[in-house]
XYZ file of C-alpha atoms in Angstrom:
765
model
C 14.809 6.404 -35.849
C 11.145 5.562 -36.467
C 10.432 2.891 -39.041
C 7.366 3.372 -41.204
C 5.096 0.372 -41.511
C 2.349 -0.244 -44.028
C -0.964 -0.109 -42.121
C -2.747 -3.419 -41.844
C -5.954 -3.341 -43.871
C -8.901 -2.349 -41.688
C -7.020 -2.598 -38.433
C -7.803 -0.774 -35.182
C -5.868 -0.258 -31.953
C -8.109 0.624 -29.046
C -5.835 1.765 -26.181
C -7.036 2.742 -22.728
C -5.712 4.295 -19.522
C -8.012 3.297 -16.662
C -7.889 3.594 -12.854
C -11.234 2.086 -11.855
C -12.230 0.279 -15.042
C -14.561 2.782 -16.709
C -12.166 3.719 -19.480
C -11.449 0.062 -20.089
C -15.150 -0.647 -20.396
C -15.460 2.190 -22.890
C -12.524 0.749 -24.837
C -14.100 -2.715 -24.994
C -17.352 -1.211 -26.212
C -15.553 0.741 -28.945
C -13.712 -2.429 -29.918
C -17.011 -4.304 -30.207
C -18.209 -1.565 -32.568
C -15.114 -1.807 -34.821
C -15.300 -5.604 -34.844
C -18.856 -5.397 -36.108
C -17.574 -3.164 -38.922
C -15.035 -5.883 -39.861
C -11.961 -4.204 -38.474
C -9.175 -6.366 -37.036
C -9.206 -5.003 -33.498
C -6.660 -5.005 -30.715
C -7.451 -3.735 -27.214
C -4.537 -2.785 -24.957
C -3.467 -0.556 -22.096
C -1.675 2.565 -23.181
C 1.511 1.400 -21.434
C 1.545 -1.780 -23.497
C 1.729 -0.172 -26.909
C 4.795 0.639 -28.906
C 4.821 4.219 -30.174
C 6.868 3.296 -33.198
C 4.248 0.703 -34.267
C 1.207 2.914 -34.101
C 1.364 3.607 -37.889
C 0.721 -0.028 -38.665
C -2.902 0.418 -37.616
C -5.455 2.070 -39.836
C -6.771 4.071 -36.867
C -6.068 4.398 -33.124
C -8.814 5.007 -30.619
C -7.825 6.174 -27.113
C -10.088 6.155 -24.013
C -8.508 7.575 -20.870
C -9.641 8.775 -17.489
C -8.225 11.621 -15.439
C -6.979 10.978 -11.892
C -5.572 13.151 -9.119
C -4.464 16.607 -10.226
C -5.059 16.134 -13.922
C -2.845 13.023 -14.033
C -2.995 9.985 -16.314
C -3.922 6.582 -14.779
C -1.125 4.279 -13.619
C -1.286 2.110 -16.684
C -0.817 5.096 -19.021
C 2.042 6.946 -17.437
C 4.880 5.072 -19.095
C 3.477 5.927 -22.507
C 3.073 9.608 -21.462
C 6.708 9.642 -20.373
C 7.709 8.278 -23.770
C 5.633 10.868 -25.548
C 7.455 13.664 -23.689
C 10.929 12.631 -24.876
C 12.640 15.637 -26.414
C 14.322 13.668 -29.144
C 10.994 12.817 -30.806
C 10.723 14.762 -34.100
C 7.585 16.882 -34.717
C 6.497 14.466 -37.498
C 7.015 11.275 -35.448
C 3.258 10.292 -35.622
C 2.535 11.798 -39.043
C 1.167 8.454 -40.306
C -1.118 7.915 -37.345
C -4.883 8.568 -37.450
C -6.411 8.847 -33.961
C -9.273 9.995 -31.847
C -9.714 10.265 -28.090
C -12.487 10.050 -25.567
C -11.843 11.335 -22.037
C -13.600 10.304 -18.875
C -13.680 12.860 -16.081
C -15.618 14.601 -13.310
C -16.462 18.263 -13.805
C -16.388 18.844 -10.057
C -12.625 18.545 -10.314
C -10.602 21.609 -11.330
C -8.695 19.812 -14.058
C -11.626 18.221 -15.831
C -10.465 15.632 -18.420
C -6.917 16.957 -18.492
C -5.430 13.572 -19.182
C -7.356 13.154 -22.460
C -6.689 16.720 -23.440
C -2.971 16.376 -22.797
C -2.748 13.193 -24.858
C -4.707 14.776 -27.683
C -2.461 17.847 -27.725
C 0.739 15.830 -27.625
C -0.406 13.528 -30.443
C -1.122 16.538 -32.529
C 2.253 18.106 -31.681
C 3.940 14.979 -32.960
C 2.157 15.171 -36.308
C -0.733 12.741 -35.724
C -4.012 13.422 -37.481
C -7.292 13.474 -35.601
C -9.707 11.625 -37.871
C -12.768 12.072 -35.591
C -13.507 14.829 -33.030
C -12.414 14.361 -29.464
C -15.151 13.415 -26.991
C -15.495 13.883 -23.230
C -17.682 12.211 -20.657
C -18.689 13.720 -17.312
C -19.523 11.612 -14.276
C -21.524 14.568 -12.941
C -23.937 14.352 -15.843
C -27.392 13.219 -14.730
C -27.060 10.182 -16.949
C -23.419 9.559 -16.148
C -20.585 8.944 -18.656
C -22.920 7.194 -21.135
C -24.735 10.450 -21.796
C -21.760 11.622 -23.775
C -20.085 8.362 -24.697
C -23.063 6.774 -26.443
C -23.701 9.682 -28.867
C -19.950 9.990 -29.464
C -19.712 6.291 -30.255
C -22.772 6.424 -32.534
C -21.145 9.269 -34.447
C -17.890 7.315 -34.695
C -19.691 4.359 -36.278
C -21.212 6.595 -38.961
C -17.853 8.213 -39.602
C -16.112 4.904 -40.016
C -18.739 3.626 -42.387
C -18.172 6.663 -44.516
C -14.402 6.681 -44.339
C -13.874 2.946 -44.641
C -16.852 1.669 -46.699
C -17.519 -2.032 -46.707
C -17.052 -4.015 -49.876
C -19.888 -5.232 -52.084
C -21.961 -7.868 -50.400
C -20.513 -7.129 -46.929
C -22.658 -5.598 -44.228
C -21.908 -4.638 -40.628
C -22.544 -7.473 -38.180
C -25.985 -6.962 -36.576
C -26.244 -5.988 -32.943
C -28.130 -9.177 -32.177
C -25.203 -11.346 -33.350
C -22.880 -12.443 -30.573
C -19.247 -11.465 -30.958
C -16.717 -14.142 -30.071
C -14.743 -13.770 -26.831
C -11.238 -12.424 -26.785
C -10.437 -14.725 -23.964
C -12.004 -17.978 -22.903
C -11.389 -20.743 -20.492
C -10.662 -24.378 -21.375
C -10.167 -27.497 -19.344
C -6.426 -28.194 -19.050
C -6.734 -31.586 -20.708
C -8.534 -29.911 -23.643
C -6.023 -27.123 -24.270
C -4.078 -29.054 -26.882
C -7.217 -30.264 -28.543
C -10.230 -28.603 -30.014
C -12.381 -25.951 -28.473
C -15.226 -27.072 -26.173
C -17.116 -23.774 -26.131
C -20.818 -24.464 -25.774
C -21.772 -21.433 -27.880
C -22.110 -22.206 -31.584
C -19.554 -20.507 -33.819
C -21.216 -17.730 -35.727
C -20.143 -15.810 -38.825
C -18.039 -13.299 -36.909
C -16.133 -16.058 -35.116
C -15.474 -17.788 -38.425
C -14.258 -14.546 -39.983
C -11.950 -13.866 -37.082
C -10.637 -17.453 -37.298
C -9.878 -16.999 -41.024
C -7.837 -13.963 -40.196
C -6.051 -14.953 -37.021
C -5.557 -18.661 -37.272
C -5.963 -21.066 -34.391
C -6.375 -20.379 -30.707
C -3.308 -20.513 -28.568
C -3.017 -20.984 -24.840
C -1.061 -18.479 -22.753
C 2.287 -19.827 -21.748
C 3.563 -19.561 -18.161
C 2.122 -16.713 -16.138
C 0.069 -13.742 -17.270
C 2.413 -10.952 -16.247
C 1.336 -7.382 -15.579
C 3.303 -4.680 -13.757
C 0.116 -3.554 -12.031
C -0.538 -7.128 -10.844
C -1.182 -8.101 -7.261
C 2.327 -9.438 -6.977
C 4.018 -7.083 -9.486
C 7.191 -5.012 -8.869
C 5.420 -2.983 -6.245
C 3.464 -5.920 -4.784
C 3.695 -6.634 -1.074
C 2.646 -9.372 1.248
C 1.487 -7.550 4.379
C 0.379 -8.863 7.745
C -2.564 -7.400 9.709
C -1.379 -6.420 13.195
C -4.481 -4.510 14.400
C -8.109 -4.129 13.328
C -9.632 -1.561 15.683
C -12.986 0.157 15.500
C -12.619 3.866 16.354
C -16.292 4.874 16.364
C -18.786 3.767 19.053
C -20.928 0.737 18.341
C -24.036 2.927 18.382
C -22.624 5.343 15.804
C -24.060 5.089 12.301
C -20.672 4.581 10.663
C -18.074 1.921 11.376
C -14.647 3.539 10.987
C -11.602 1.414 11.685
C -7.864 1.768 12.030
C -5.906 -0.988 10.362
C -2.224 -1.551 11.002
C -0.261 -3.660 8.536
C 3.413 -4.637 8.543
C 5.892 -6.106 6.171
C 9.445 -7.381 6.890
C 10.653 -5.467 3.881
C 12.032 -1.965 4.019
C 9.584 0.077 1.869
C 9.829 3.814 1.364
C 6.635 5.824 1.041
C 5.576 9.467 1.363
C 2.509 11.367 2.603
C -0.256 11.043 0.028
C 0.787 7.579 -1.134
C -1.896 4.916 -1.222
C -2.019 1.214 -0.490
C -4.057 -0.856 -2.915
C -5.807 -3.737 -1.178
C -7.073 -6.669 -3.261
C -10.291 -8.040 -1.859
C -11.870 -11.503 -2.117
C -15.512 -12.344 -2.703
C -17.426 -14.072 0.074
C -17.457 -17.846 -0.319
C -21.260 -18.055 0.107
C -21.660 -15.637 -2.841
C -19.194 -17.645 -4.946
C -21.150 -20.810 -4.197
C -24.431 -19.099 -5.095
C -23.027 -17.803 -8.409
C -21.661 -21.256 -9.342
C -25.006 -22.835 -8.502
C -27.004 -20.290 -10.505
C -24.832 -20.726 -13.580
C -24.865 -24.517 -13.145
C -21.079 -24.681 -13.005
C -20.883 -27.047 -9.978
C -19.417 -30.018 -11.834
C -16.634 -27.935 -13.429
C -16.009 -25.382 -10.621
C -12.911 -27.145 -9.139
C -11.457 -28.572 -12.373
C -8.129 -27.031 -13.562
C -8.722 -24.559 -16.364
C -6.526 -22.283 -18.429
C -7.099 -19.007 -20.269
C -7.012 -19.237 -24.051
C -6.369 -16.180 -26.258
C -8.697 -16.505 -29.271
C -7.064 -13.678 -31.154
C -3.488 -14.806 -31.598
C -2.968 -12.554 -34.672
C -2.266 -9.626 -32.375
C -0.303 -11.791 -29.935
C 2.212 -12.346 -32.681
C 2.307 -8.587 -33.301
C 3.232 -7.522 -29.845
C -0.072 -7.575 -28.048
C 0.738 -8.068 -24.399
C -2.806 -7.488 -23.116
C -4.289 -9.842 -20.551
C -7.771 -10.839 -19.589
C -7.357 -9.443 -16.110
C -5.173 -6.797 -14.440
C -3.603 -9.531 -12.284
C -1.414 -12.401 -13.101
C -2.804 -15.873 -13.085
C -1.002 -19.164 -12.555
C -0.691 -21.478 -15.480
C -3.587 -23.475 -14.077
C -6.501 -22.210 -11.996
C -10.122 -23.077 -11.287
C -13.413 -21.322 -11.766
C -13.924 -21.163 -8.018
C -10.569 -19.518 -7.559
C -11.299 -17.008 -10.323
C -14.640 -16.145 -8.815
C -13.083 -15.754 -5.380
C -10.033 -13.729 -6.255
C -10.275 -12.235 -9.739
C -13.812 -11.753 -11.073
C -16.240 -9.150 -9.675
C -19.782 -10.368 -9.890
C -20.810 -7.883 -7.193
C -20.024 -4.899 -9.489
C -22.714 -2.731 -11.050
C -23.015 -4.029 -14.659
C -22.358 -1.874 -17.704
C -24.453 -1.877 -20.843
C -22.039 -4.181 -22.586
C -22.757 -6.851 -19.934
C -26.457 -6.863 -20.825
C -25.601 -6.950 -24.491
C -23.612 -10.163 -24.013
C -25.779 -12.092 -21.606
C -28.870 -11.432 -23.786
C -27.396 -14.152 -25.973
C -27.262 -16.649 -23.161
C -30.984 -16.959 -22.531
C -33.761 -18.842 -24.343
C -36.449 -16.653 -22.716
C -37.667 -14.243 -25.406
C -39.054 -11.758 -22.857
C -35.828 -11.722 -20.869
C -33.737 -11.264 -23.986
C -35.873 -8.356 -25.178
C -35.622 -6.563 -21.821
C -31.826 -7.153 -21.599
C -31.279 -5.680 -24.993
C -33.434 -2.664 -24.157
C -30.867 -1.688 -21.499
C -28.217 -1.465 -24.205
C -30.066 1.138 -26.350
C -29.362 4.849 -26.158
C -33.066 5.753 -25.824
C -33.276 3.646 -22.600
C -30.354 5.275 -20.753
C -32.740 6.555 -18.063
C -34.112 3.095 -17.523
C -30.685 1.543 -17.452
C -29.579 4.061 -14.806
C -32.689 3.506 -12.708
C -32.252 -0.274 -12.831
C -28.481 -0.457 -12.208
C -26.683 2.636 -10.833
C -29.435 4.264 -8.734
C -30.230 1.114 -6.662
C -26.598 -0.156 -6.934
C -27.853 -3.421 -8.358
C -25.057 -5.949 -8.781
C -24.359 -8.463 -11.525
C -25.303 -11.294 -9.130
C -28.653 -9.651 -8.424
C -29.280 -9.089 -12.143
C -28.734 -12.787 -12.764
C -31.013 -13.646 -9.907
C -33.790 -11.687 -11.561
C -33.025 -12.963 -15.117
C -32.835 -16.578 -13.990
C -33.020 -17.914 -17.542
C -29.549 -16.611 -18.277
C -26.800 -19.270 -18.297
C -23.337 -17.880 -18.981
C -21.095 -20.577 -20.461
C -18.231 -21.150 -18.068
C -15.780 -20.793 -20.950
C -16.840 -17.132 -21.248
C -16.421 -16.186 -17.578
C -13.231 -14.195 -17.970
C -14.560 -12.285 -20.998
C -18.009 -11.499 -19.539
C -17.398 -10.681 -15.909
C -15.336 -7.629 -14.962
C -12.081 -7.717 -13.016
C -12.180 -7.671 -9.196
C -10.011 -4.597 -8.844
C -7.929 -3.467 -5.893
C -9.257 -0.496 -3.898
C -7.024 2.433 -2.967
C -6.670 3.655 0.579
C -4.647 6.722 1.631
C -1.878 5.791 4.065
C -2.350 7.429 7.463
C 1.069 6.821 8.886
C 4.238 8.883 8.429
C 7.466 9.825 10.130
C 8.359 7.483 12.954
C 5.069 5.595 12.536
C 6.429 4.134 9.258
C 8.946 2.005 11.113
C 7.890 -1.330 12.573
C 8.996 -1.935 16.109
C 11.246 -4.812 15.245
C 12.106 -4.361 11.596
C 10.529 -3.692 8.315
C 7.760 -1.215 7.479
C 4.393 -0.273 8.993
C 1.296 0.956 7.187
C -1.739 2.442 8.934
C -5.081 2.939 7.228
C -8.197 4.847 8.370
C -11.140 3.145 6.676
C -14.889 3.721 6.721
C -16.606 0.450 6.309
C -19.130 0.866 3.460
C -22.591 -0.310 4.401
C -25.829 1.382 3.474
C -29.393 0.823 2.371
C -30.362 1.642 -1.217
C -33.533 3.188 -2.609
C -34.944 -0.300 -2.989
C -34.348 -0.928 0.713
C -31.529 -3.415 0.196
C -28.338 -3.425 2.227
C -25.171 -2.784 0.187
C -21.680 -3.445 1.470
C -18.376 -2.373 -0.035
C -16.618 -5.535 -1.278
C -13.173 -4.406 -0.103
C -14.097 -2.718 3.222
C -16.208 -5.752 4.080
C -13.292 -8.008 3.338
C -10.979 -5.808 5.494
C -13.349 -5.746 8.367
C -13.533 -9.537 8.427
C -9.783 -10.096 8.597
C -8.397 -11.441 11.831
C -5.119 -10.194 13.226
C -2.224 -12.159 11.754
C -3.902 -12.538 8.369
C -1.582 -12.055 5.395
C -2.962 -10.366 2.243
C -1.585 -8.999 -1.049
C -1.265 -5.276 -1.577
C 0.384 -2.822 -3.947
C 2.020 0.517 -2.991
C 0.973 3.297 -5.346
C 2.961 6.502 -5.376
C 0.714 9.513 -4.984
C 2.408 12.104 -2.870
C 1.184 15.453 -1.635
C 4.023 17.208 -3.399
C 5.782 18.501 -0.372
C 9.472 17.890 0.326
C 11.828 17.940 3.264
C 13.166 21.353 2.079
C 9.708 22.848 2.699
C 9.564 21.789 6.321
C 9.715 25.379 7.542
C 6.816 26.519 5.312
C 3.399 26.864 6.911
C 0.850 24.233 5.944
C -2.953 24.463 6.179
C -4.783 21.157 6.036
C -8.538 20.853 5.526
C -10.102 17.428 5.920
C -13.425 16.041 7.106
C -13.846 12.491 8.394
C -11.508 9.807 7.039
C -10.021 12.424 4.687
C -7.708 13.233 7.603
C -5.677 10.054 6.844
C -3.124 11.635 4.450
C -3.043 14.759 6.637
C -2.038 12.603 9.631
C 0.706 11.087 7.520
C 1.989 14.528 6.580
C 1.899 15.825 10.185
C 3.993 12.934 11.416
C 6.374 13.303 8.466
C 6.806 17.034 9.098
C 7.390 16.337 12.807
C 10.234 13.999 11.956
C 11.752 16.359 9.383
C 11.553 19.182 11.942
C 13.366 17.116 14.559
C 16.084 16.208 12.100
C 16.473 19.846 11.135
C 16.706 20.820 14.795
C 19.538 18.389 15.486
C 21.459 19.846 12.568
C 20.819 23.479 13.610
C 23.648 25.635 14.936
C 24.381 25.595 18.642
C 22.228 27.974 20.769
C 23.990 29.069 23.941
C 26.452 26.233 23.543
C 23.885 23.463 22.975
C 21.453 22.282 20.274
C 17.720 22.600 20.624
C 15.259 19.643 20.601
C 12.428 21.832 19.369
C 11.081 20.777 16.015
C 12.065 23.191 13.262
C 8.635 22.993 11.563
C 6.546 25.763 10.055
C 3.159 26.525 11.483
C 0.673 23.719 10.783
C -3.086 24.260 10.886
C -5.544 21.341 10.653
C -9.183 22.147 10.030
C -11.002 18.889 10.843
C -14.725 18.259 10.498
C -16.931 15.444 11.742
C -20.359 14.928 13.173
C -19.795 14.618 16.936
C -16.905 15.084 19.300
C -17.644 11.844 21.169
C -18.214 9.777 17.990
C -15.854 10.462 15.176
C -13.150 12.917 16.317
C -10.178 10.779 15.234
C -6.735 11.062 16.859
C -7.728 13.714 19.443
C -5.212 12.643 22.044
C -2.505 12.283 19.354
C -2.962 15.870 18.182
C -2.545 17.112 21.744
C 0.777 15.315 22.176
C 2.144 16.384 18.807
C 1.259 20.009 19.472
C 3.739 19.907 22.314
C 6.558 19.027 19.915
C 5.697 21.178 16.930
C 3.539 24.182 16.025
C 0.240 22.369 15.406
C -3.185 23.959 15.839
C -6.295 21.879 15.354
C -9.595 23.582 14.585
C -12.562 21.257 14.920
C -16.069 21.547 13.448
C -18.589 19.186 15.037
C -21.617 19.652 12.776
C -24.158 17.863 15.014
C -23.087 18.894 18.490
C -25.155 22.083 18.496
C -28.334 23.422 17.024
C -26.567 25.321 14.285
C -24.390 23.131 12.078
C -20.737 24.154 11.917
C -18.472 23.076 9.101
C -14.738 23.427 8.283
C -15.483 26.305 5.867
C -17.054 28.266 8.765
C -13.858 27.848 10.863
C -11.714 29.083 7.934
C -13.784 32.288 7.814
C -13.541 32.711 11.542
C -9.728 32.389 11.345
C -9.341 34.361 8.135
C -6.598 36.572 9.502
C -4.376 33.615 10.380
C -5.117 31.888 7.156
C -4.322 34.919 5.060
C -1.171 35.678 7.029
C 0.271 32.168 6.505
C -0.669 32.025 2.834
C 0.255 35.589 1.828
C 3.087 36.600 4.080
C 4.835 33.246 4.472
C 3.762 31.574 1.156
C 2.091 28.659 2.908
C 0.618 25.589 1.288
C -3.028 24.369 1.402
C -4.088 20.736 1.260
C -7.733 19.742 0.932
C -8.933 16.180 1.178
C -12.588 15.340 0.912
C -15.379 14.421 -1.472
C -16.169 16.177 -4.707
C -19.470 17.445 -3.310
C -20.387 20.613 -1.462
C -17.517 20.620 1.046
C -14.623 21.410 -1.340
C -16.700 24.014 -3.154
C -17.531 25.696 0.150
C -13.916 25.491 1.247
C -12.757 27.246 -1.865
C -15.359 29.942 -1.326
C -14.250 30.369 2.282
C -10.661 30.793 1.238
C -11.620 33.496 -1.211
C -13.688 35.100 1.548
C -10.647 35.035 3.888
C -8.669 36.843 1.202
C -11.368 39.514 0.966
C -11.869 39.951 4.694
C -8.258 39.977 5.908
C -6.427 40.886 2.740
C -8.758 43.676 1.622
C -9.045 42.126 -1.869
C -11.979 42.586 -4.209
C -13.807 39.510 -5.490
C -11.859 39.334 -8.762
C -8.497 39.818 -7.036
C -9.321 37.185 -4.443
C -10.327 34.708 -7.126
C -7.124 35.453 -9.058
C -4.997 35.038 -5.872
C -6.343 31.518 -5.300
C -5.847 30.605 -8.951
C -2.286 31.898 -8.631
C -1.747 29.579 -5.633
C -2.837 26.663 -7.801
C -0.421 27.584 -10.543
C 2.393 27.852 -8.002
C 1.536 24.376 -6.576
C 0.443 25.833 -3.229
C -3.105 24.459 -3.399
C -3.493 20.676 -3.571
C -6.856 18.947 -3.568
C -6.632 15.216 -2.928
C -10.215 14.774 -3.927
C -10.573 17.855 -6.077
C -12.064 21.280 -5.631
C -14.755 22.729 -7.790
C -14.189 25.446 -10.274
C -14.957 29.116 -9.615
C -18.258 30.641 -10.379
C -20.722 28.054 -9.031
C -23.449 29.530 -6.904
C -24.837 27.711 -3.922
C -27.399 24.999 -4.352
C -31.130 25.647 -4.357
C -31.215 28.594 -6.734
C -33.278 27.256 -9.592
C -36.669 27.918 -8.067
C -35.574 31.266 -6.723
C -34.001 32.423 -9.958
C -36.883 31.278 -12.135
C -39.245 33.130 -9.802
C -37.201 36.321 -9.832
C -35.798 36.408 -13.355
C -38.219 34.596 -15.682
C -40.834 36.597 -17.523
C -43.598 35.230 -19.666
C -43.611 36.319 -23.302
C -46.949 38.170 -22.803
C -45.502 40.200 -19.971
C -47.544 38.523 -17.223
C -45.951 38.121 -13.737
C -43.164 35.525 -13.314
C -44.149 31.840 -13.532
C -44.386 30.394 -10.053
C -42.083 27.377 -10.282
C -43.392 25.349 -7.385
C -42.627 21.625 -7.538
C -46.203 20.666 -8.635
C -46.015 23.079 -11.546
C -42.545 21.944 -12.557
C -43.724 18.322 -12.569
C -46.736 19.221 -14.589
C -44.558 21.029 -17.159
C -42.145 18.102 -17.343
C -44.944 15.586 -17.888
C -46.397 17.664 -20.659
C -43.208 17.380 -22.710
C -42.820 14.088 -24.562
C -39.038 14.020 -25.073
C -35.947 15.219 -23.223
C -34.687 17.157 -26.224
C -38.028 18.958 -26.569
C -37.891 19.894 -22.927
C -34.876 22.137 -23.336
C -36.258 23.906 -26.435
C -39.703 24.284 -24.932
C -38.256 25.914 -21.790
C -36.389 28.438 -23.900
C -39.472 29.181 -25.981
C -41.734 29.521 -23.016
C -39.394 31.470 -20.762
C -36.784 34.038 -21.881
C -34.346 32.782 -19.248
C -31.800 35.381 -18.030
C -30.239 33.620 -15.087
C -27.103 35.509 -14.045
C -25.572 32.779 -11.896
C -23.345 30.263 -13.645
C -25.077 27.261 -12.163
C -28.351 26.643 -10.405
C -29.791 23.581 -8.692
C -33.176 22.787 -7.407
C -33.462 22.770 -3.640
C -35.265 19.437 -3.695
C -33.350 16.207 -3.207
C -35.092 14.996 -6.360
C -33.581 17.480 -8.727
C -35.476 18.203 -12.001
C -33.280 20.627 -13.917
C -29.786 21.945 -13.772
C -28.793 25.105 -15.577
C -25.387 26.524 -16.295
C -24.671 29.950 -17.721
C -21.144 29.918 -19.140
C -19.742 33.358 -19.653
C -15.997 32.972 -20.151
C -14.581 31.946 -23.524
C -12.632 28.985 -22.119
C -15.568 27.513 -20.263
C -17.941 28.143 -23.179
C -15.579 26.195 -25.422
C -15.281 23.365 -22.925
C -19.031 23.025 -22.426
C -19.818 23.228 -26.127
C -17.443 20.315 -26.737
C -18.899 18.332 -23.884
C -22.542 18.732 -24.714
C -22.469 19.161 -28.511
C -23.741 15.655 -29.159
C -26.554 15.906 -26.582
C -28.209 19.002 -28.097
C -28.193 20.757 -24.701
C -26.130 23.835 -25.490
C -27.800 27.085 -26.517
C -26.323 30.433 -27.381
C -28.013 33.386 -25.662
C -27.177 37.100 -25.439
C -25.934 36.421 -21.907
C -23.572 33.579 -22.834
C -23.741 29.817 -23.428
C -26.702 28.259 -21.666
C -26.555 24.552 -20.777
C -29.786 22.947 -19.574
C -29.614 19.462 -18.209
C -32.365 17.040 -17.284
C -31.460 15.398 -14.014
C -32.180 11.861 -12.892
C -35.464 12.612 -11.165
C -38.332 10.601 -12.543
C -41.289 12.667 -13.624
């Protein structure tokens, strides 16, 4: 039975569920806000919290991202399982005040489902939502911050009103440095006083008065998602082979790893590889920060907020476990990511580590809401790294004691496993993993070469190298009992990796089923008992990136496998996988309708999955004789039945093709005085944009100047430098979703035709 605890005065739990670190960054930023409002603040993963202890906090703030098919991140699933226990009474969380912020991508069908599920379940268990739920969209022109910053600003105002500060107490100013949650100390100094080079300010003194003295972490920092956690593996590289020609623009490689352990995995599972930073970059960073003398001395992490350690806080500075003693050089090599794109909170912190007034002013500008465009143009658009930022702001000197608190974690990268069936077994013993990896290397808009930290690390590994990895259960949701069902797989490029795993797995299942089949004419058959399998594979050229061609030919002799290839650059007219689906609509409809087949799509969240979805609907119309509404409903029904799986997500219905904004404005827009339609050529659009002083005024001015009646749900400019994006939302569900998402941005307008959302894109006017 739940025990009711008296809430600690002005205490906050900020819990996050994060896959790539974005939700954790938002949680840390929210925690910084509450600390400035004099709340005792704990930050923790969702899996680390105790449900029965939630009521001891004044408020609970949850930030969570959505992964896969509307799933919660790995470090939030244990909590979700606990929340679903049937024995929990409906008033279990009646003493809990909470709010949530979800991070998602609107190009996925189940946009922000994780946050919505958590919010709904908290309410079902009696919790009270003290501040409205917020949602961020990675597809927004200004990224997640476009929604998170206004949401956080509103939260601050709400907290000041709900929990007013006492007489003579004011919120800590933004220009005052908050003390670190974690810091490093020389091993010989752990038992003595702190040697932090940053002077203790009022906030640090206040925290010290509440929480007592600093305490070192004892033993190892344990985390079940660690590099060597319960699912951690030491794997050996057996082969590192480039599959694309040297002259091809992209370096795609097949990696083969083995482990002596017997490890079970399924199609769709991923292997998380933990990279290392290049030694020359580590040396450069150490030199820039003037850490050379201390770089190889033994150091230890110190938790400066032991109040929450004594109350069950099991959070750690990194998502890996560290030995009792380590060094700065080791941390920078294995655990800290100084090649990551910095978040606004990074600029806020390092602004305090410079004596250059000009540098400090510029760094602080990047943290302000009104400079989100500048922040994006400086960081995300050119993919500028932390190391490069520090090279440009050379006056910044981060104290080495703050390294773990200031620099983000060097996270593992997920790669879909490409092996299945008999390929999972190593020749001698143990388990085999195969990966199909595109080595990330490209030139940015500022003409600088960028390389993926993990793919670069993998490409440099020699055969025989041993590395750490973690097996993450994903799964395509197909079982051995469905071996006889038809399967349609749609995958361009390296998206074929999980499809290859599934093909080999189905081949093995079919062979096993054949050996167990009744005798035919006095003997068993060796033919695989596998349902029809169709693979629609797309790439640029047959002789460059058609992966596993010979393999498909051999497998088709043992099972019913048909491979349809779309080589987009081998002819004058480009051909894509969606074109092949339309050409083979009769076969597609027959397998899906008559035999209840399953569709798997693996690819990016861009145009391909949207076009694939449209082509499937078209196939239902052409070969099934369905009207548009019925075809749409049929595909939605497949999703509900679990017969449509998108490993990278398909877009929602209703989106028109790109390039409609100019066309629709030309055809639909009428001037108030009845003159002919405004001719929206690029020059005129730029002129209009320049004439408007603020983004908010732009939306209102457009509505006043043009009575827009665009019938399509979404319209894009045809130019690569998009200026505007419009969405006309007509269904009640979508209208509610979009109103919630854009309420704080002032970009939602009610019109006779529905809810109109007008967004300013990233193009600079």
